[in-house]
Amino acid sequence: MAVDAALWDLLGKACGQPVYKLVGGYRDTVKPIIIGGYYGKGKTMESWCDEFLESKAKGFAGAKIKVGGLAPLEDAKRIHAIRKAVGDDFIIACDANQGWTRFEAVQFGLAVRELNIEWFEEPVQWRDYVPGMRFVREQTGLAVTAGQSDFFHDACREMIEARSVDIINHDVTEGSGITDWLKIAKMAELYEVKMAHHEDPLISMHLLAGISLGLYPEYFSEARDPLTPYILVDQPKIAGGQVKLWDKPGFGMEFNEEFVKKYRVD
């Protein structure tokens, strides 16, 4: 939640420390991935491949690719083509956004299992959430990710204890805040479940860098978030598949006041 994040930012500034050090300071670099691969008019196999080749050239370590909107084997063809285009040194995760039944998700998972898929996110529909995800991970051997749709740690605990997930991607801005995210991370560690985060990379990079089982901050392209590069005075740079976190206190964010005034709506 916003208030909780603001309090962590204030704590960092009061202590003169970045948030990632306050939550553990495990590392000072993380691997950024980009969210993409959306469906749309005019999208082709070639355009999807070009999209992620461009992302790789910009320094991203990998991508989280939208699936679940086509028949499982049709989406699998997309992932095969993208993997062939970007090579084996590019992280690929797949996000179905709860788009499939458990059997459709298994069909897709088996079709892409050989492609070194980092994780399969929200593979099944909400009504089959916890048992369905366990079924998918057992049948496919793929790492299953969920948590962004759950607002408090209780739901994440249920998934962890049911062995339904390998990765939790709880969202501190849409969910219950940084303090609760850290509680979830402690629970996850007991079960060797890793932690991701849904979007918000300038906050999530601190959390993911701060703990030993943290994964990758997720970015959108500038086409999706055109104001993001300009709303802050500066932000950590992506290069060579890495982002090095600053040692500025708190989250290290400084708003570009002139830019904010230009687009402000009172």
Short mmCIF file of N, CA and C in Angstrom, two decimals, residues 28 41 64-65 81 102 128 168 175 177 214 216 218:
data_model
loop_
_atom_site.label_atom_id
_atom_site.label_comp_id
_atom_site.label_asym_id
_atom_site.label_seq_id
_atom_site.Cartn_x
_atom_site.Cartn_y
_atom_site.Cartn_z
N ASP A 28 23.41 -5.97 -4.66
CA ASP A 28 23.13 -4.61 -5.13
C ASP A 28 22.88 -4.54 -6.63
N LYS A 41 -4.01 -6.46 -33.25
CA LYS A 41 -4.14 -6.40 -34.70
C LYS A 41 -2.77 -6.17 -35.33
N LYS A 64 8.79 -11.43 -19.67
CA LYS A 64 7.60 -12.16 -19.26
C LYS A 64 6.57 -11.98 -20.37
N ILE A 65 6.19 -13.09 -21.00
CA ILE A 65 5.43 -13.05 -22.25
C ILE A 65 3.99 -13.48 -22.01
N ALA A 81 9.10 -19.95 -31.22
CA ALA A 81 9.70 -19.01 -32.17
C ALA A 81 10.51 -17.94 -31.46
N ARG A 102 -7.05 -26.20 -16.14
CA ARG A 102 -5.84 -26.93 -15.74
C ARG A 102 -5.32 -27.83 -16.86
N ASP A 128 -10.21 -22.53 -9.93
CA ASP A 128 -9.39 -23.74 -9.73
C ASP A 128 -8.00 -23.35 -9.27
N ILE A 168 6.28 -16.72 -5.49
CA ILE A 168 5.20 -15.79 -5.12
C ILE A 168 5.53 -14.42 -5.69
N GLY A 175 -1.43 -4.78 -3.29
CA GLY A 175 -1.69 -5.65 -2.15
C GLY A 175 -1.50 -4.94 -0.83
N GLY A 177 1.28 -4.08 0.97
CA GLY A 177 2.42 -3.25 1.32
C GLY A 177 3.72 -4.02 1.52
N GLY A 214 15.12 -13.54 -3.97
CA GLY A 214 14.47 -12.58 -4.85
C GLY A 214 14.86 -12.77 -6.31
N TYR A 216 13.40 -11.11 -10.33
CA TYR A 216 13.66 -10.06 -11.33
C TYR A 216 12.61 -8.94 -11.30
N GLU A 218 10.21 -6.25 -12.93
CA GLU A 218 9.50 -6.31 -14.21
C GLU A 218 9.20 -4.90 -14.72
#
